[in-house]
Short mmCIF file of C-alpha atoms in Angstrom, two decimals:
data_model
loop_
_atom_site.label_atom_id
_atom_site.label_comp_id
_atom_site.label_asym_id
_atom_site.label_seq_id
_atom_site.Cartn_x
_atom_site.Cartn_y
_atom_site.Cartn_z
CA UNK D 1072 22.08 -33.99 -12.77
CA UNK D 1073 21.76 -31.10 -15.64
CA UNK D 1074 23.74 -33.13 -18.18
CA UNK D 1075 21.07 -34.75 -20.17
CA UNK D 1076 18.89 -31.29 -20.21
CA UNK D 1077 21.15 -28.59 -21.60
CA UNK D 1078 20.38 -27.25 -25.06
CA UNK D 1079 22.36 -24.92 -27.18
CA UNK D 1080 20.07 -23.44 -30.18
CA UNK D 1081 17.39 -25.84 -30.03
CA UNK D 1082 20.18 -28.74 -29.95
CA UNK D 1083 20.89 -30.99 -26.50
CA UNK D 1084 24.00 -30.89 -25.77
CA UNK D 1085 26.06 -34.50 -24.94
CA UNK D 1086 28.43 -33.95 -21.98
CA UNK D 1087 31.19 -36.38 -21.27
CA UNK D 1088 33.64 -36.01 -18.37
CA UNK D 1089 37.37 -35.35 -19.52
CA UNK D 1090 39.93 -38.06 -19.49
CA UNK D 1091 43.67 -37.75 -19.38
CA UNK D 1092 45.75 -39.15 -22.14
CA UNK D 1093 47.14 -42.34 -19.91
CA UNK D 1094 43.01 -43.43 -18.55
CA UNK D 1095 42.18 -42.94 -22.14
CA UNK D 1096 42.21 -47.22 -22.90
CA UNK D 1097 40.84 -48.23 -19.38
CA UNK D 1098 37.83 -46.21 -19.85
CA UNK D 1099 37.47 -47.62 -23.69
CA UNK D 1100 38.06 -51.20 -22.06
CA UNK D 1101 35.24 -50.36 -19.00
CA UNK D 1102 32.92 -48.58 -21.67
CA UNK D 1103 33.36 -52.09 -23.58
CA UNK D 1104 32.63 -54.26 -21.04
CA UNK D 1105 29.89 -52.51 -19.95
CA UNK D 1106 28.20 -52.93 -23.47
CA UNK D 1107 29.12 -56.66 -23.51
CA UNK D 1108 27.19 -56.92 -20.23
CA UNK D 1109 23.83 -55.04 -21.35
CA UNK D 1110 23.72 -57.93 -24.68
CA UNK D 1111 25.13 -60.86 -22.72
CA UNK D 1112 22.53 -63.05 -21.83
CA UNK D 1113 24.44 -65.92 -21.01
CA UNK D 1114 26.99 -63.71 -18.26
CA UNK D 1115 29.79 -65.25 -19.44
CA UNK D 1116 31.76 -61.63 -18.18
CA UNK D 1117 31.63 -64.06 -14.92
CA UNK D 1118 33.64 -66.96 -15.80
CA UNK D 1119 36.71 -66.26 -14.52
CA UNK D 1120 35.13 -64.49 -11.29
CA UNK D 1121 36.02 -65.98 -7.72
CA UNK D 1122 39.11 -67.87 -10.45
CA UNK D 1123 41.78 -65.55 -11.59
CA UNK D 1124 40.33 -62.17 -10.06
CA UNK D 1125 42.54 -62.44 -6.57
CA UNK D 1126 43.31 -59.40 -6.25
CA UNK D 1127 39.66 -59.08 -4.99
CA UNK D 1128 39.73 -61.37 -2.22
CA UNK D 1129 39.75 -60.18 1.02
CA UNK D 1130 42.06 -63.12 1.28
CA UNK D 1131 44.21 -62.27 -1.97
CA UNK D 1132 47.37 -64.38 -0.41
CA UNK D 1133 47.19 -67.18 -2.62
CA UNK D 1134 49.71 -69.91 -3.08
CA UNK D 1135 51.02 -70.34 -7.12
CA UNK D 1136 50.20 -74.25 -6.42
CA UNK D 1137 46.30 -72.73 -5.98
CA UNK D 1138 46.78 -70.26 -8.73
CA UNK D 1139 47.34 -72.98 -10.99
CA UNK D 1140 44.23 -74.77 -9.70
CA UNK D 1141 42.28 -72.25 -10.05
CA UNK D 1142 43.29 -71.73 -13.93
CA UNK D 1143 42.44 -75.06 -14.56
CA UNK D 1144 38.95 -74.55 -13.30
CA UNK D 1145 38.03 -71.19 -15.25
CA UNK D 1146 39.33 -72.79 -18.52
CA UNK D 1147 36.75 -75.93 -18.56
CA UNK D 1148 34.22 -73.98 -17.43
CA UNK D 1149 35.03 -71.83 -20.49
CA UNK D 1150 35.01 -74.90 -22.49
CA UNK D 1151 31.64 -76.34 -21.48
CA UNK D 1152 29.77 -72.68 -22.13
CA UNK D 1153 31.77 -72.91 -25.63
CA UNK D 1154 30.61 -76.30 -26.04
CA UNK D 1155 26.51 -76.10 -25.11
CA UNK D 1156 24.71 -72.95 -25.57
CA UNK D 1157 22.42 -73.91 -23.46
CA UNK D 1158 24.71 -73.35 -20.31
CA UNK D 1159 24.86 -69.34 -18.60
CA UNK D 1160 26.98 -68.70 -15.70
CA UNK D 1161 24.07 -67.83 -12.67
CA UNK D 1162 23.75 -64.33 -10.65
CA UNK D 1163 22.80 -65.80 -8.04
CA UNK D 1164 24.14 -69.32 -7.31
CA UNK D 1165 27.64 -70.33 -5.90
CA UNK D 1166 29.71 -73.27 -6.37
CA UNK D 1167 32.05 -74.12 -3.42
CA UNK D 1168 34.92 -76.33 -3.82
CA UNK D 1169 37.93 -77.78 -1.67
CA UNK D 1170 35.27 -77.78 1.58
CA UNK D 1171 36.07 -79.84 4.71
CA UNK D 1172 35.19 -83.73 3.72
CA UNK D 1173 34.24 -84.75 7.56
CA UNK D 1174 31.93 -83.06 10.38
CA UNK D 1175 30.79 -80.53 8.17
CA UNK D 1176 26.95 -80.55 7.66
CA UNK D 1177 24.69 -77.81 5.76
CA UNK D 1178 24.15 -75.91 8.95
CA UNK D 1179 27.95 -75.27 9.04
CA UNK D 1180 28.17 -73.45 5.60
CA UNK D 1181 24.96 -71.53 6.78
CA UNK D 1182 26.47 -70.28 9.55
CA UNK D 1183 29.70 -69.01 7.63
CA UNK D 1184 27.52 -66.89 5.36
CA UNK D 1185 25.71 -65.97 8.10
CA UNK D 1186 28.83 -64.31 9.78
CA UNK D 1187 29.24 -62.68 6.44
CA UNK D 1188 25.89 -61.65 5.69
CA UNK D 1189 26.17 -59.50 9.20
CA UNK D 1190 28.70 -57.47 7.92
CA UNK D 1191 27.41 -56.63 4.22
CA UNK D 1192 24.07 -55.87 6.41
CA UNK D 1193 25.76 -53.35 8.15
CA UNK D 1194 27.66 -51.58 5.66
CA UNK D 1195 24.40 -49.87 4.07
CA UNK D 1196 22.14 -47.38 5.13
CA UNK D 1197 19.31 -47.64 8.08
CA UNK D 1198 17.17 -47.88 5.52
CA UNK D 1199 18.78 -50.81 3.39
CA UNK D 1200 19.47 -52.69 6.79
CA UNK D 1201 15.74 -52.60 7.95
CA UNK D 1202 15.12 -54.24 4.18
CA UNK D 1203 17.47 -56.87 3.86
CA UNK D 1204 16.88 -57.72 7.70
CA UNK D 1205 13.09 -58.74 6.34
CA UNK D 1206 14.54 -61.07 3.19
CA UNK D 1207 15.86 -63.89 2.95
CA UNK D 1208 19.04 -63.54 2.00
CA UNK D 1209 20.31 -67.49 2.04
CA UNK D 1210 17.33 -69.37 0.08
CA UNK D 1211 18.77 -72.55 -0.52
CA UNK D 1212 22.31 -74.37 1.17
CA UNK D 1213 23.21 -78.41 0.41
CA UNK D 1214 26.40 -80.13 0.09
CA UNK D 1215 27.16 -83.40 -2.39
CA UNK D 1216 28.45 -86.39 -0.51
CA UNK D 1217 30.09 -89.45 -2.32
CA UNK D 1218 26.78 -91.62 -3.77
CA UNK D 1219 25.55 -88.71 -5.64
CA UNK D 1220 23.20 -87.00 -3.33
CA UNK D 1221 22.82 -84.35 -1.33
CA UNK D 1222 20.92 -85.81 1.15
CA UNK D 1223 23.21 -88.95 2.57
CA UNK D 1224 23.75 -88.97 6.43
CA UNK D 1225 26.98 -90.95 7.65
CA UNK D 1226 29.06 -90.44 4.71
CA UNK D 1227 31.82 -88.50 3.36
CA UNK D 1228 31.22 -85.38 1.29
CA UNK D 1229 32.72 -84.70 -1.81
CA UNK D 1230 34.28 -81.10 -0.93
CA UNK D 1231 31.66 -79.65 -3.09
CA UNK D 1232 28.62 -77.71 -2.51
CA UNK D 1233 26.21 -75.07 -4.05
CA UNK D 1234 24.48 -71.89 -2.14
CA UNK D 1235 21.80 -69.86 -3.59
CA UNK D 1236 21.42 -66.13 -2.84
CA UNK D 1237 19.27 -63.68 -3.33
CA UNK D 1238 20.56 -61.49 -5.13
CA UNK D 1239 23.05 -60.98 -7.90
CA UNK D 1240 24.87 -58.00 -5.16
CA UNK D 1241 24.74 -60.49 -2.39
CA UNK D 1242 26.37 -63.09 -3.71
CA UNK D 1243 28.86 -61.44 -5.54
CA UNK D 1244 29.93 -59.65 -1.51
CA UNK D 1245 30.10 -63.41 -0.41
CA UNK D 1246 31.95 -64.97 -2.82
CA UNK D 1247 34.58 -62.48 -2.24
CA UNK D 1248 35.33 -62.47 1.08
CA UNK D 1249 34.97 -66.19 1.39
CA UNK D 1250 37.22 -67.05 -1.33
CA UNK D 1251 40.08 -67.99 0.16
CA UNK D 1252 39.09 -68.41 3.18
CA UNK D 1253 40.74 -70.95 5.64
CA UNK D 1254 38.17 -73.45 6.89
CA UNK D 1255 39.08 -76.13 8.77
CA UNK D 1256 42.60 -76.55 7.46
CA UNK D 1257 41.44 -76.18 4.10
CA UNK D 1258 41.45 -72.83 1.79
CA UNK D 1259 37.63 -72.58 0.01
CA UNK D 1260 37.36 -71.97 -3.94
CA UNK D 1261 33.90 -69.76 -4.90
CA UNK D 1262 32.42 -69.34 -8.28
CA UNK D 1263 29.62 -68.89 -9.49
CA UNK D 1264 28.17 -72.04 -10.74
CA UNK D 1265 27.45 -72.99 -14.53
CA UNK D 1266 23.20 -73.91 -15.11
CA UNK D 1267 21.13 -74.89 -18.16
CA UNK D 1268 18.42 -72.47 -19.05
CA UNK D 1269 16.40 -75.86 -20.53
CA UNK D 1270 15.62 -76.96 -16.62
CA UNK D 1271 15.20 -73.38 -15.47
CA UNK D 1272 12.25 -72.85 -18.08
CA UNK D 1273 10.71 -76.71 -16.80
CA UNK D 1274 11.08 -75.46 -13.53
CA UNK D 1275 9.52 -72.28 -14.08
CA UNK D 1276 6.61 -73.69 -15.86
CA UNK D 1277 6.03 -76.51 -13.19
CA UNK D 1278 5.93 -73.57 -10.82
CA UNK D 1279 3.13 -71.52 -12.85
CA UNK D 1280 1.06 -74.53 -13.56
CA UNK D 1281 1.07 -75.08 -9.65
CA UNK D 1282 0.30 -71.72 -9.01
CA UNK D 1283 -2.84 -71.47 -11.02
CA UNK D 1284 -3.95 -74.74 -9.43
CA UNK D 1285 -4.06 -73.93 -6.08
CA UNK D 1286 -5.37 -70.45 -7.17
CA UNK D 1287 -8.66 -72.56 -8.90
CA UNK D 1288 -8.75 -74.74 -5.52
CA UNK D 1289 -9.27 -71.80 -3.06
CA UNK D 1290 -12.76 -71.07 -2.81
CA UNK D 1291 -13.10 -67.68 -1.25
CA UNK D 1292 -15.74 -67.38 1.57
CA UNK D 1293 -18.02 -63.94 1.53
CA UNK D 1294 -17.38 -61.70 4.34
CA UNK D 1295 -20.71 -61.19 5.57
CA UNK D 1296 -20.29 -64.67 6.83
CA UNK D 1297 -16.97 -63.75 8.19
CA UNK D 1298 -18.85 -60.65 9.98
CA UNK D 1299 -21.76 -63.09 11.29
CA UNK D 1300 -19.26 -65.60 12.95
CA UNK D 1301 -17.65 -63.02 14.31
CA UNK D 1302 -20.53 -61.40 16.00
CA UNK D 1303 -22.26 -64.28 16.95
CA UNK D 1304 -21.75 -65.31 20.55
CA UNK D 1305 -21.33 -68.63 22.22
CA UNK D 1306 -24.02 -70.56 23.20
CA UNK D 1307 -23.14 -71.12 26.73
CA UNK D 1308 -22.46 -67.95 27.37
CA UNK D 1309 -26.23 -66.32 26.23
CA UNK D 1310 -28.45 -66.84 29.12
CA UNK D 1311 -31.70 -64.90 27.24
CA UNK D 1312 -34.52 -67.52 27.33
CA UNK D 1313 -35.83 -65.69 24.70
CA UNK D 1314 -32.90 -65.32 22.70
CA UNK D 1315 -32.48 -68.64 22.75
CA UNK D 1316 -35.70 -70.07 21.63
CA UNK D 1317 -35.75 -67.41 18.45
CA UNK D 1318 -32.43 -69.26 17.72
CA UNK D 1319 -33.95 -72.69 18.16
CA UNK D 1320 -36.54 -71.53 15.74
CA UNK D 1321 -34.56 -70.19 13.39
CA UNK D 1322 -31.78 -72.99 13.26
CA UNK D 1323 -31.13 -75.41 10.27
CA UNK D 1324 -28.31 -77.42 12.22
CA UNK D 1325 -29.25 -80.52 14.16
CA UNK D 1326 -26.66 -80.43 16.85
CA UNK D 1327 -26.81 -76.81 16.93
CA UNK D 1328 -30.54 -77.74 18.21
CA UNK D 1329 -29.78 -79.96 20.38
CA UNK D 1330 -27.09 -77.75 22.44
CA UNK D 1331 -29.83 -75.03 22.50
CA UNK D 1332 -32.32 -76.95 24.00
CA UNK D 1333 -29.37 -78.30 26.73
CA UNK D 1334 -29.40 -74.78 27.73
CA UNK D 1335 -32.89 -74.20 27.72
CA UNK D 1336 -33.75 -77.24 30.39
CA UNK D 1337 -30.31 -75.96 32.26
CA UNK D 1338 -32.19 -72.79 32.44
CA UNK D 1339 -35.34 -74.22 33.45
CA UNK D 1340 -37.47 -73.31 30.42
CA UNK D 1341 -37.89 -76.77 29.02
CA UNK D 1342 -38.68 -80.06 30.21
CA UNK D 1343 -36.31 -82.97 29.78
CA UNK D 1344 -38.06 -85.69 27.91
CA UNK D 1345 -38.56 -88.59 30.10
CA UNK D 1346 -36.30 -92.08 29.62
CA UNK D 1347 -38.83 -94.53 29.13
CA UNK D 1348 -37.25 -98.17 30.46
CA UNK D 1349 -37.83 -100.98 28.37
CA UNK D 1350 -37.77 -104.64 29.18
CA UNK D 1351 -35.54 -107.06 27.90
CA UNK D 1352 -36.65 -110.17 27.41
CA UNK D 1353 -34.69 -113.14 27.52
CA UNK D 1354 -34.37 -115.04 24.93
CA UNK D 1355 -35.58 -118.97 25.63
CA UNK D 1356 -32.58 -121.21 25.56
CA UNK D 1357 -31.98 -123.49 22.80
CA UNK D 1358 -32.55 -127.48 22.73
CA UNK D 1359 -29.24 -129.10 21.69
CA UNK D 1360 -29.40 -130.52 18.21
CA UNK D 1361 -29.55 -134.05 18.96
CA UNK D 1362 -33.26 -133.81 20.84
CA UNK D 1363 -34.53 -131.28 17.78
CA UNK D 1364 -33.19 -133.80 15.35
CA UNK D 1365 -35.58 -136.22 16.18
CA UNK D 1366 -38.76 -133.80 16.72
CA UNK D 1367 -38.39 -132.73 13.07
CA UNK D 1368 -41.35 -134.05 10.56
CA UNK D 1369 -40.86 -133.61 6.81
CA UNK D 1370 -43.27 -130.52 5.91
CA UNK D 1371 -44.48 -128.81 2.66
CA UNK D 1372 -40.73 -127.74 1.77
CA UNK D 1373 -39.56 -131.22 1.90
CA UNK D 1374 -42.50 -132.09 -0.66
CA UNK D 1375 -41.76 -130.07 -2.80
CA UNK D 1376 -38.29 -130.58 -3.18
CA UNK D 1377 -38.88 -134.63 -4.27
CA UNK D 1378 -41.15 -133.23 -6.70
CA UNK D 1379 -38.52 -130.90 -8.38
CA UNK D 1380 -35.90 -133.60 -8.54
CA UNK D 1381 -38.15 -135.88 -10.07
CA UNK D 1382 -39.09 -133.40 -12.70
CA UNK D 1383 -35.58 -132.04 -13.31
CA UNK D 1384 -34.94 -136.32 -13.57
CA UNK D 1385 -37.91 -136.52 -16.33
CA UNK D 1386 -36.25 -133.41 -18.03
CA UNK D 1387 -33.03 -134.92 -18.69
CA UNK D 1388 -34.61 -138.87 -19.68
CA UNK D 1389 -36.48 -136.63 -22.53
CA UNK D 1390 -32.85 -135.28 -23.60
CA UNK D 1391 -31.34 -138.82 -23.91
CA UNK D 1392 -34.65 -140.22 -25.30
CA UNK D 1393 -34.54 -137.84 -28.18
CA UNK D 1394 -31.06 -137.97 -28.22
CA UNK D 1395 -31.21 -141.52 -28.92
CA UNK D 1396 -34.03 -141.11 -31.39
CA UNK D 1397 -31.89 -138.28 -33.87
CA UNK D 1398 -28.71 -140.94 -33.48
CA UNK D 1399 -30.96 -143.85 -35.02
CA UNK D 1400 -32.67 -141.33 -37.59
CA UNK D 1401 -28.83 -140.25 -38.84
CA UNK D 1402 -27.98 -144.00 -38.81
CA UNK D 1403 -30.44 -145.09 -41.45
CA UNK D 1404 -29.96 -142.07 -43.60
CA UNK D 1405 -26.00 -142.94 -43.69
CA UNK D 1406 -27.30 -146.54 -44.97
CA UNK D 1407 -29.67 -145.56 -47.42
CA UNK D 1408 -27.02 -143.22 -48.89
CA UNK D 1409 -24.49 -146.05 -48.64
CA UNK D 1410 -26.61 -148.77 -50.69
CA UNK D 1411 -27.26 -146.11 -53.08
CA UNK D 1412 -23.73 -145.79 -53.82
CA UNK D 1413 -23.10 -149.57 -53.90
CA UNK D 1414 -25.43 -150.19 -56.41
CA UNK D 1415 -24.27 -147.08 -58.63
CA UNK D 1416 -21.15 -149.25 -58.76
CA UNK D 1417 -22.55 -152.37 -59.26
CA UNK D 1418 -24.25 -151.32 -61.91
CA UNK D 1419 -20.84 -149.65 -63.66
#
């Protein structure tokens, strides 16, 4: 605790712990490491975990066959964060492989981290356990059938699936005791799975943008109303004729009115207005259509319409009349202009 506050004529002193000769390169190589892991953005110091690391199972009995496997699965994931920079190795989300292919659903895997979950919960402190009791340590769980999806029902999976933790602690704790791990007659292969930092940042964005709208949507209500509501009783339950006819006075709200003045005649202090019957008279019934059709005279309407057709008939006899009149005007200009030019030639 005293190490970075001793001073030695005005100078602070830098204390290391001593080292025999033989730890001497593992500390260099953890010092290292530990350097590599403050710059490394892209965690690539977790490529080969839940791989080649066996020796930190809790299942470390591994067949070679597996071992092999395994290899082959750390090297092209080395090759694809070589290839796009854009690709970091996640804290937080696992890849499972080699998982049972039939009756095997999403609430299966949960259940297997669940049983592990229990444990790492109880290996802290009262305090820790009362924390991670409140999160939620499992936030998302879904397994990739054959068409692509993760959401098929009825078909076979493809022995691959993805679980996101919480935290970076978390899922390291699961990913080591279930690798390994017999399920089903089949031995499960963890790691933690490769994502591009592109769709993180669109997600992340879509997420703000989403926040801030439904922050500009909520209208917050003043508390005095809140207060008001809250002190203001029932209206069935006041039985103050006084009371009530203040409110009834002081009320904006039509049906608020009306329920006020229910409880005022219940009460006896109003009168209830008097249902005044009206008669209904029938209506006379109607001749049929062939007796009416003889009754009916020609009237004023009928008059008038002859004498709009006959002056809609005038209208157009005008049209053709003048019509006719511009045709015969055009046809003796066309032969005055035609003798002209005859006799231009004649004359030549």
């Amino acid at each position: 605790e005293l190490l970075d506050e001793l001073e030695l004529n005005g100078r602070r002193l830098i204390v290391v712990p001593a080292v025999k000769r033989e730890d001497v390169g593992k500390v260099k190589e953890e010092s290292s490491e530990r350097k590599k892991r403050m710059f490394d953005r892209r965690n690539t110091h977790l490529t080969r975990e839940g791989l080649t690391n066996i020796e930190d199972f809790a299942n470390s009995a591994v067949a070679e066959s597996e071992v092999q496997r395994r290899q082959k699965y750390a090297d092209a994931k080395g090759e694809n964060l070589r290839k796009n920079p854009n690709y970091r190795v996640s804290l937080t989300r696992l890849r499972l492989r080699n998982l049972p292919k039939k009756d095997f659903k999403v609430e299966d895997l949960k259940d297997t981290f669940k049983n592990v979950l229990e444990e790492y919960i109880e290996s802290k402190s009262k305090e820790e356990k009362a924390k991670l009791k409140k999160q939620k340590l499992i936030i998302q769980a879904k397994i990739m059938y054959e068409d692509g999806t993760s959401k098929a029902e009825g078909e076979k999976s493809r022995g691959l699936g993805y679980v996101e933790m919480a935290d970076h602690d978390v899922a390291l704790y699961c990913e080591r005791a279930l690798n390994n791990f017999p399920l089903k007659g089949r031995r499960l292969i963890i790691d933690f799975a490769l994502e591009d930092q592109r769709k993180i940042l669109k997600r992340e964005k879509k997420k703000e943008s989403f926040m801030k709208k439904t922050e500009v949507k909520k209208v917050e209500k003043p508390r005095e109303k809140k207060e008001t509501r809250k002190e203001e009783q029932s209206i069935a339950e006041i039985n103050d004729a006084k009371k009530l006819k203040e409110m009834l006075r002081k009320c904006g709200s039509r049906g608020k009115k009306q329920r006020i003045k229910k409880k005022l005649i219940a009460l006896g202090e109003m009168k209830a207005p008097e249902k005044v019957a009206v008669e209904r008279k029938e209506a006379p019934e109607e001749e049929p259509v062939e007796k009416l059709a003889g009754k009916r005279k020609p009237g004023k309407n009928k008059q008038i319409e002859n004498e709009i057709l006959e002056l809609r008939r005038q209208g157009k006899q005008k049209k053709r009349n003048e019509k006719r009149k511009s045709d015969s005007k055009f046809e003796e200009l066309l032969k005055g202009y035609l003798d002209k030019i005859s006799k231009s030639l004649g004359d030549e």
